[in-house]
Short mmCIF file of C-alpha atoms and ligand atoms in Angstrom, two decimals:
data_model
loop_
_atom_site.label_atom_id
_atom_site.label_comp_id
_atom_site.label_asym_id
_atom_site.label_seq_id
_atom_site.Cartn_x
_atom_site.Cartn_y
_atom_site.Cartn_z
CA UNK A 143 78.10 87.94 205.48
CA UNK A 144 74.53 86.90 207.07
CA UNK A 145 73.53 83.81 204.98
CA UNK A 146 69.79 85.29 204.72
CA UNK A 147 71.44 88.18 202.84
CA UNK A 148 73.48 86.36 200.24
CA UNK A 149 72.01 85.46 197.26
CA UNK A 150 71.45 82.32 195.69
CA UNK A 151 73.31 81.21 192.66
CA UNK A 152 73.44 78.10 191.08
CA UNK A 153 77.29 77.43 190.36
CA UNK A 154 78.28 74.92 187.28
CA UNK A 155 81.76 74.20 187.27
CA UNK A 156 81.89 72.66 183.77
CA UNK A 157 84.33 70.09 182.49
CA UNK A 158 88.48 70.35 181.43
CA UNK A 159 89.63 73.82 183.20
CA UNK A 160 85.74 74.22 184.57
CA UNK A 161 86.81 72.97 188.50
CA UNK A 162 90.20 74.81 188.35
CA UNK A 163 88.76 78.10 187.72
CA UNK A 164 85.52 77.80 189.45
CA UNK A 165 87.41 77.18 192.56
CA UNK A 166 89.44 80.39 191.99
CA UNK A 167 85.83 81.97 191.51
CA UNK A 168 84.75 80.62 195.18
CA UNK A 169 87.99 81.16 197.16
CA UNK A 170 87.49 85.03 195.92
CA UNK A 171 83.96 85.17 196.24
CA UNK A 172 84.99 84.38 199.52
CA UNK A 173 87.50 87.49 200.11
CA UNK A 174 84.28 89.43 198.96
CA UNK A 175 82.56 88.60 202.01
CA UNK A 176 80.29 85.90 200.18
CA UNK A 177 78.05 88.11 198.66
CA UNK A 178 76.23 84.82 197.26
CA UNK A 179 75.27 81.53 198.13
CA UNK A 180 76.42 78.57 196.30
CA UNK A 181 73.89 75.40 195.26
CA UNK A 182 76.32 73.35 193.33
CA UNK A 183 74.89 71.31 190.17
CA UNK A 184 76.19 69.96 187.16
CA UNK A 185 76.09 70.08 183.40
CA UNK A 186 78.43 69.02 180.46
CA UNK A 187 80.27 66.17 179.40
CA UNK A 188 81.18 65.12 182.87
CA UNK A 189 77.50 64.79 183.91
CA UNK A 190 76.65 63.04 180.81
CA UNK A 191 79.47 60.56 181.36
CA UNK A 192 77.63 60.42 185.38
CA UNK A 193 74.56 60.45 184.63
CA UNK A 194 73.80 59.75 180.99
CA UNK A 195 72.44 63.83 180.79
CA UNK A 196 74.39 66.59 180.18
CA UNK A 197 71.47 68.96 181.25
CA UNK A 198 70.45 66.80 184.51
CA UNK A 199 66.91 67.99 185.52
CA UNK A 200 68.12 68.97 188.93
CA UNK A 201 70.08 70.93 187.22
CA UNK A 202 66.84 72.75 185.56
CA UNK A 203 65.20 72.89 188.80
CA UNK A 204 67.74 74.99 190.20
CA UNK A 205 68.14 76.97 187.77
CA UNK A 206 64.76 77.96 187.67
CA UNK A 207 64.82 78.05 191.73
CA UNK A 208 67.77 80.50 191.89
CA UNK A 209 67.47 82.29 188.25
CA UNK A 210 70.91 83.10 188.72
CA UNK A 211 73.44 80.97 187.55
CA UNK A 212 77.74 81.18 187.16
CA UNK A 213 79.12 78.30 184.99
CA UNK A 214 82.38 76.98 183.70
CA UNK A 215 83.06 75.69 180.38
CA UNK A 216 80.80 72.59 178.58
CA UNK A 217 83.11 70.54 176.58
CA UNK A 218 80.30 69.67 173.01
CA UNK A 219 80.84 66.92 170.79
CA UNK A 220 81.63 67.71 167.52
CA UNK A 221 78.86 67.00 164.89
CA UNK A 222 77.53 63.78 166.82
CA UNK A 223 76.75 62.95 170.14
CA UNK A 224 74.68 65.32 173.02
CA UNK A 225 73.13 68.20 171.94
CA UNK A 226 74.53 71.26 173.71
CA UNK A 227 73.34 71.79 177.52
CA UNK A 228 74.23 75.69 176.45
CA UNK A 229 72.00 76.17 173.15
CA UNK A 230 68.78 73.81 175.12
CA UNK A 231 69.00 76.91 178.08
CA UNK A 232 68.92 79.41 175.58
CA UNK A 233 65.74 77.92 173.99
CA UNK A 234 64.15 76.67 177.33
CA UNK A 235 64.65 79.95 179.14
CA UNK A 236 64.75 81.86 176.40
CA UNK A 237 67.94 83.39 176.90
CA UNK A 238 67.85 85.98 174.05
CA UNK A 239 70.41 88.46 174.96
CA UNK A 240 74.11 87.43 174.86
CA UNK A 241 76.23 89.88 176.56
CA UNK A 242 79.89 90.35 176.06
CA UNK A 243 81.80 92.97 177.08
CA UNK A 244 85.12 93.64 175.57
CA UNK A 245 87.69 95.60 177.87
CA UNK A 246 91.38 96.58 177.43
CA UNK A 247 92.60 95.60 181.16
CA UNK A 248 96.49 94.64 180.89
CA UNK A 249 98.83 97.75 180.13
CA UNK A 250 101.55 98.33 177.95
CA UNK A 251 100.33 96.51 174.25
CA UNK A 252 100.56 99.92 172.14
CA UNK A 253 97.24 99.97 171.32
CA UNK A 254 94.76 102.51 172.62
CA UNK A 255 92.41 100.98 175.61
CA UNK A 256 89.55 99.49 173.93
CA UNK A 257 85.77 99.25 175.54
CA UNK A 258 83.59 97.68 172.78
CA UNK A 259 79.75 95.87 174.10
CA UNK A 260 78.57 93.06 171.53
CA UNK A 261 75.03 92.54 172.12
CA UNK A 262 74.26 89.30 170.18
CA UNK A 263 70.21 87.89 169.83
CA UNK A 264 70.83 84.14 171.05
CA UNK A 265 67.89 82.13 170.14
CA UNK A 266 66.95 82.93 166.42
CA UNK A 267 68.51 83.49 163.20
CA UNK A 268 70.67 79.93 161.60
CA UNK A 269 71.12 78.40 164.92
CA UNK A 270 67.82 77.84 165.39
CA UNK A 271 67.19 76.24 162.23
CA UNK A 272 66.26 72.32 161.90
CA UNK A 273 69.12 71.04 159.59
CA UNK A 274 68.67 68.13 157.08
CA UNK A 275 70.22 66.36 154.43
CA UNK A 276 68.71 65.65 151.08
CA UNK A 277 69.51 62.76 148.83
CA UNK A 278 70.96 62.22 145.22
CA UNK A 279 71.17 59.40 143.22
CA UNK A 280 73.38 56.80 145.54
CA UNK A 281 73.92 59.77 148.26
CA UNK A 282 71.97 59.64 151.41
CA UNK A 283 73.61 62.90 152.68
CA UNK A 284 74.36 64.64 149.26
CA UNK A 285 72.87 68.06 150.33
CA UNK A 286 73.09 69.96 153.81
CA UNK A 287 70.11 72.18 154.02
CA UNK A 288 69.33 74.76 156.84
CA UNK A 289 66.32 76.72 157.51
CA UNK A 290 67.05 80.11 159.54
CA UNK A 291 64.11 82.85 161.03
CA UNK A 292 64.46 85.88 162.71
CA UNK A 293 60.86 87.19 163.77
CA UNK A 294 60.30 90.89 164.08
CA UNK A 295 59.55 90.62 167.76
CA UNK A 296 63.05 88.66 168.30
CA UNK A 297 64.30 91.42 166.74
CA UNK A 298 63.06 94.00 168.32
CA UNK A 299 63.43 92.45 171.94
CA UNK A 300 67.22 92.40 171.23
CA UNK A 301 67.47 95.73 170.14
CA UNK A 302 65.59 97.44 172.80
CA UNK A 303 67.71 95.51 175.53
CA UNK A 304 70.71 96.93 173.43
CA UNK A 305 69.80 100.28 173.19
CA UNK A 306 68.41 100.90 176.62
CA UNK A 307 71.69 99.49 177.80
CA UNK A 308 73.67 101.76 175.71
CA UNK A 309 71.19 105.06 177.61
CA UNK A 310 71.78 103.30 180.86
CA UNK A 311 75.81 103.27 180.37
CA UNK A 312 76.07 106.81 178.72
CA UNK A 313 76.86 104.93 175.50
CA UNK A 314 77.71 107.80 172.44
CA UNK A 315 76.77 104.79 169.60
CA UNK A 316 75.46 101.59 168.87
CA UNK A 317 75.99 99.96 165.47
CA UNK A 318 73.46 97.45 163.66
CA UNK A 319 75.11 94.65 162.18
CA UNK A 320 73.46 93.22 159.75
CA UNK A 321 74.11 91.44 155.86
CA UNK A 322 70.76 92.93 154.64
CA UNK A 323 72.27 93.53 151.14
CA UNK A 324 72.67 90.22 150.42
CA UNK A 325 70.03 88.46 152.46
CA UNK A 326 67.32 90.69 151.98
CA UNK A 327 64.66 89.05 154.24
CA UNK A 328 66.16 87.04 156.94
CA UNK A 329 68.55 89.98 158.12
CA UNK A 330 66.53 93.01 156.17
CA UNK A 331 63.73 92.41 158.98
CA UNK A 332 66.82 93.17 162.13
CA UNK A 333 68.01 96.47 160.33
CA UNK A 334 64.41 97.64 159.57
CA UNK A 335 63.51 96.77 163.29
CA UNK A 336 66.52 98.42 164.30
CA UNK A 337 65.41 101.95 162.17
CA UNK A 338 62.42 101.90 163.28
CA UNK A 339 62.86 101.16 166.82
CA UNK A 340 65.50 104.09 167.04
CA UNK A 341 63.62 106.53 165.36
CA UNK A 342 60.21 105.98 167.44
CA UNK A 343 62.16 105.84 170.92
CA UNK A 344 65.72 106.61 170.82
CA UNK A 345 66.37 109.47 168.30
CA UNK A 346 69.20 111.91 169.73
CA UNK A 347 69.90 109.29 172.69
CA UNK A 348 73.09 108.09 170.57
CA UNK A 349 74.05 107.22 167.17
CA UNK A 350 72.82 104.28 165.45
CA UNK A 351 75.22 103.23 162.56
CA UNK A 352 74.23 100.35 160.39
CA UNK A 353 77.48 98.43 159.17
CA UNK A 354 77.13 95.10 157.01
CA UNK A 355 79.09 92.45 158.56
CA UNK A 356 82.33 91.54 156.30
CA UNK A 357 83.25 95.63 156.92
CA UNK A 358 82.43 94.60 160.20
CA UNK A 359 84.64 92.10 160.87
CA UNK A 360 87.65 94.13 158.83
CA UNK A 361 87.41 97.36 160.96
CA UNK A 362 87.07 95.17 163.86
CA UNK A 363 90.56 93.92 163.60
CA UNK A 364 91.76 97.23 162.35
CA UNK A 365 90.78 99.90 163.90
CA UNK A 366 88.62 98.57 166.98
CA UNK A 367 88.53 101.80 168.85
CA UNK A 368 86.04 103.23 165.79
CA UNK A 369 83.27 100.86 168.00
CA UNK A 370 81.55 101.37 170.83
CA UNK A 371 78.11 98.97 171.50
CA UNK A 372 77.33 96.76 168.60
CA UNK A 373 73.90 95.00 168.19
CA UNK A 374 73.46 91.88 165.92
CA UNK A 375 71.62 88.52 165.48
CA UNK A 376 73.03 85.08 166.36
CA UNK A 377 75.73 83.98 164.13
CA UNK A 378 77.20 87.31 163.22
CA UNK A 379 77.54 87.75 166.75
CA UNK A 380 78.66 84.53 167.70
CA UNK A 381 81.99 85.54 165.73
CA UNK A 382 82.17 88.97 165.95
CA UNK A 383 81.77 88.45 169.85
CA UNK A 384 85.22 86.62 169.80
CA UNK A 385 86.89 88.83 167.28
CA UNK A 386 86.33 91.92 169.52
CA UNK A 387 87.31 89.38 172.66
CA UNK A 388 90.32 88.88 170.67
CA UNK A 389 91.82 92.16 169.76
CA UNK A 390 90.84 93.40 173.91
CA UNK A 391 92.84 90.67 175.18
CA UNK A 392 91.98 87.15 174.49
CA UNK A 393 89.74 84.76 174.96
CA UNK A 394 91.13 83.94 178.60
CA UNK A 395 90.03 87.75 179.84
CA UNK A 396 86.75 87.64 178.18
CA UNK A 397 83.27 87.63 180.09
CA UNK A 398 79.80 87.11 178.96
CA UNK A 399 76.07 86.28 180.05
CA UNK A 400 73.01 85.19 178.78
CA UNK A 401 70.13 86.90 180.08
CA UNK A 402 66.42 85.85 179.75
CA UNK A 403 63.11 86.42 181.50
CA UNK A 404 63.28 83.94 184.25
CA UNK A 405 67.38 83.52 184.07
CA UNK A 406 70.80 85.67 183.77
CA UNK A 407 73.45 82.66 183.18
CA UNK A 408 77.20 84.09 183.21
CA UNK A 409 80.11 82.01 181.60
CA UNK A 410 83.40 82.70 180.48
CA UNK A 411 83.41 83.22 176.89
CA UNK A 412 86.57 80.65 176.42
CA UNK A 413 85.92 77.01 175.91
CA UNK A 414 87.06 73.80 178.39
CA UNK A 415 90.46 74.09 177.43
CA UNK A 416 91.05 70.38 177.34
CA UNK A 417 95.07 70.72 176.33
CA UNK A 418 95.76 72.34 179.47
CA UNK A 419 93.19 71.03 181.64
CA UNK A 420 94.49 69.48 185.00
CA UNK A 421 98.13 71.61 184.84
CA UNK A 422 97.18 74.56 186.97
CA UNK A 423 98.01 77.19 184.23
CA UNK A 424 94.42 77.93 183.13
CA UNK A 425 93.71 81.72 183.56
CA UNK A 426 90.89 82.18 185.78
CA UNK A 427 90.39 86.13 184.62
CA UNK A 428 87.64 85.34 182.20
CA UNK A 429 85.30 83.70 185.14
CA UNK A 430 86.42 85.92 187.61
CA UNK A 431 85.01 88.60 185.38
CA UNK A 432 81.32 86.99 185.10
CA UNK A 433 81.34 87.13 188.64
CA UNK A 434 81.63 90.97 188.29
CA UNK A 435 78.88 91.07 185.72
CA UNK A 436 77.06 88.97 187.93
CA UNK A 437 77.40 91.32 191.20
CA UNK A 438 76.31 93.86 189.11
CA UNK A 439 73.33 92.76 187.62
CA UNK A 440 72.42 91.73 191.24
CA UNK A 441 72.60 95.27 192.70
CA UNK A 442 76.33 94.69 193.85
CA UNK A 443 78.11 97.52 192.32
CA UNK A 444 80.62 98.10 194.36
CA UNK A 445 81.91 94.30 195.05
CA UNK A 446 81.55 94.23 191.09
CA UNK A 447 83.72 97.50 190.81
CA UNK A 448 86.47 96.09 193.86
CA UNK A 449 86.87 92.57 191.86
CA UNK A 450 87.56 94.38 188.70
CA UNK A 451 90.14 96.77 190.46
CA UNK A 452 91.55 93.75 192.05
CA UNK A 453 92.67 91.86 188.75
CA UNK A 454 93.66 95.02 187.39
CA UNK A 455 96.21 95.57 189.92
CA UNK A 456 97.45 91.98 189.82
CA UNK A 457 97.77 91.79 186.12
CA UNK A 458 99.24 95.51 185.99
CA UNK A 459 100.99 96.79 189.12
CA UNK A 460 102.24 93.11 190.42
CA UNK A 461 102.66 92.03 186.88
CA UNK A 462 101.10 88.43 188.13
CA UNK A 463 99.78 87.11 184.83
CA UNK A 464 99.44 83.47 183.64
CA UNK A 465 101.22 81.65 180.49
CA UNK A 466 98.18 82.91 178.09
CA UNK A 467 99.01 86.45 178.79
CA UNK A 468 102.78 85.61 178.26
CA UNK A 469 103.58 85.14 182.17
CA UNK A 470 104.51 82.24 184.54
CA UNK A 471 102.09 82.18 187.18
CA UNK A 472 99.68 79.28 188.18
CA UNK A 473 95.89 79.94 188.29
CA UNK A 474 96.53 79.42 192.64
CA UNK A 475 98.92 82.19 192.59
CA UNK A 476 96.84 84.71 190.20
CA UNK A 477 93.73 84.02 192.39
CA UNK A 478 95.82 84.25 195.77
CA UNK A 479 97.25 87.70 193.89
CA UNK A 480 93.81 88.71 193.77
CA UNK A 481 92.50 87.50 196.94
CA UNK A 482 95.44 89.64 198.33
CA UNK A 483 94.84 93.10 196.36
CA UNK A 484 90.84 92.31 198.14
CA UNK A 485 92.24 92.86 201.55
CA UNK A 486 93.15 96.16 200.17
CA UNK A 487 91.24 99.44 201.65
CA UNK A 488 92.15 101.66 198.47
CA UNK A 489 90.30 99.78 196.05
P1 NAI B 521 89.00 76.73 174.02
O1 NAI B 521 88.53 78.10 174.31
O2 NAI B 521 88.72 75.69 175.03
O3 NAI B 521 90.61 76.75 173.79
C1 NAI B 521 91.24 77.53 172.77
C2 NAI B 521 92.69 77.83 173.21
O4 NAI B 521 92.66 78.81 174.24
C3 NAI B 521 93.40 76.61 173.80
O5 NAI B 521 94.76 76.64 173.43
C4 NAI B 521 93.27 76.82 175.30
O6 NAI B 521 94.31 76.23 176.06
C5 NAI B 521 93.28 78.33 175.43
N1 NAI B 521 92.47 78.78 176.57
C6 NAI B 521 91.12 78.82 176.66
N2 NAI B 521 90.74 79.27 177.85
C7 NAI B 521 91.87 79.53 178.54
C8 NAI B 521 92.13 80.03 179.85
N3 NAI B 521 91.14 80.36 180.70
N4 NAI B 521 93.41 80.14 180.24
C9 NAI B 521 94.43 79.85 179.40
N5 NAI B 521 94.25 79.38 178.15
C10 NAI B 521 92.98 79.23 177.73
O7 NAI B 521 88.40 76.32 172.60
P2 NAI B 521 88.35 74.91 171.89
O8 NAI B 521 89.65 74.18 172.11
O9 NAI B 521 87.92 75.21 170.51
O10 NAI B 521 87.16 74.13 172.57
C11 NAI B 521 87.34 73.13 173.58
C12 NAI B 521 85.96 72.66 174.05
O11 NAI B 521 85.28 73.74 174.68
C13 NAI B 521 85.03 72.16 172.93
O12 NAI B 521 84.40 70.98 173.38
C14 NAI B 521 84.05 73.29 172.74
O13 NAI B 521 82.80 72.82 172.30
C15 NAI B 521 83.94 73.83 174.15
N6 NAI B 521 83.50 75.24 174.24
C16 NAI B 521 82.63 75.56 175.22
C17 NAI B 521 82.20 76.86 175.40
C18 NAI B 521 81.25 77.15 176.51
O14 NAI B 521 80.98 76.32 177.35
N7 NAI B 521 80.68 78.36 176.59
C19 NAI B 521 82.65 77.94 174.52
C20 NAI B 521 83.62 77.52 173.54
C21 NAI B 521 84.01 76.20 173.40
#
């Protein structure tokens, strides 16, 4: 493709798997006709070990240039050490919407094909409280405290990108997620937003269902089919998100972005997979997927629609599917798989 037609994009490979799927993302990029153009930077524990940041602030400069970005995954610390690179973009860019959709692609499990949209707020609610710890008597660190918001324009930001995406897809329902029966204020405020909202804009456009979170979760893993887009605030979704991820497929098929005025960032939902990192066995499906949600929140339907078809037919049809999905092939032979289905006219 003409260079001055492809788009920029910053590109984050990440750390553990990061490199060995983000060069399966290239080489089919690549068989796509390079619809984008690269600019390479770096975030994550590999950058902090480099550079002694794990957000570098060339990093932030391209990001801002390009306001389009594809990552791998960020290995965190646990409870000490850098704050996450992931949860300083949300709040610096204010990346509010999380987007993760949940499709049945591999054949043959049973189940009825599933197609469930978690929209999850990602800058408010508990993980956007300070945390502290209070003393007693002899114990510095005797009590964890934790102060969460949600604010009603948070709210209602969240909802209305939820909503007009379920008008834009031809959605039949979106449920509100909430635990407003318990806490009355902090998650009252999201389901009276959400009422209200629907009732002065979207009335008749779909159904709004309000579900509290524990039946959420339980009907979830039961009967997953009963959902179609789900709307809900930061930790609910956080979890949720991976529960529906989990019962369409697993964590290595599962996409997701974090959109924001000035950025749309798109990741795989799965971590850096550090006990298989460097064996070639990673599945690269998950990325490979952003990339699709990527083309298509930059106008590229089609190339969007061909990538899908393409891992479709190499999971399904040539039954190429890596050890996660119960199969023996290497991420190089998936992605050459898929590079291969690419070169064909009927998708
Ligand atoms: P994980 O998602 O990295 O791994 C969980 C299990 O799934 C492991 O057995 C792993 O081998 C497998 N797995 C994950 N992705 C796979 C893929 N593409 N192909 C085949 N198998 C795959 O979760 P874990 O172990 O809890 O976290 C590891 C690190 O990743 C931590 O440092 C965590 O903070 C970070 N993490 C980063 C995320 C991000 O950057 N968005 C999201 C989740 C975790």
């Amino acid at each position: 493709m003409n260079q001055a037609k492809q788009v920029p994009v910053t590109l984050i490979e990440g750390d553990g798997i990061g490199p060995e799927i983000t060069a399966a993302l290239v080489a089919v990029f690549e068989s796509l006709g390079q619809p984008v153009g690269w600019r390479p930077a770096s975030m994550g524990a590999k950058a902090f070990e480099q550079s002694g940041e794990a957000l570098p602030s060339e990093t932030v400069a391209s990001l801002r240039y390009t306001g389009l970005a594809i990552k791998g995954p960020i290995q965190t610390p646990l409870a000490v050490g850098f704050r996450s690179p992931l949860v300083r973009l949300r709040q610096e860019f204010q990346l509010f919407v999380n987007l993760r959709p949940n499709r049945t692609l591999l054949t043959g499990s049973g189940r009825p094909p599933l197609d469930i949209v978690v929209v999850r707020e990602n800058t408010e609610g508990l993980y956007a409280a300070s945390e502290a710890y209070i003393a007693v008597g002899d114990d510095p660190r005797a009590v964890a405290v934790a102060t969460a918001y949600n604010t009603r324009a948070g709210c209602e930001r969240i909802l209305r990108f939820a909503f007009e995406h379920a008008v834009k897809h031809g959605r039949n329902k979106v449920t509100v997620v909430h635990k407003a029966n318990v806490l009355k204020i902090l998650s009252g405020i999201f389901l009276e937003t959400a009422r209200d909202l629907y009732q002065t804009h979207y009335s008749g456009c779909f159904e709004l269902e309000e579900m509290i979170v524990d039946a959420c979760a339980m009907r979830l893993a039961m009967t997953p089919e009963h959902f179609d887009v789900i709307v809900t605030t930061n930790l609910f979704g956080d979890i949720l998100s991976d529960l529906a991820a989990g019962v369409t497929g697993g964590l290595g098929m599962a996409p997701g972005a974090n959109i924001g005025e000035g950025l749309a960032l798109f990741e795989p939902v799965h971590g850096s997979a550090p006990d298989i990192a460097g064996h070639g066995v990673a599945n690269p499906s998950a990325l490979l997927l952003a990339g699709a949600m990527l083309l298509d929140h930059i106008g590229k339907a089609s190339a969007a629609a061909r990538l899908r078809a393409a891992i479709v037919a190499t999971l399904n049809d040539d039954r190429v599917r890596t050890s996660d999905l119960g199969g023996t092939a290497s991420c190089a032979e998936f992605t050459a798989t898929v590079r291969c289905r690419l070169q064909d006219d009927s998708l």
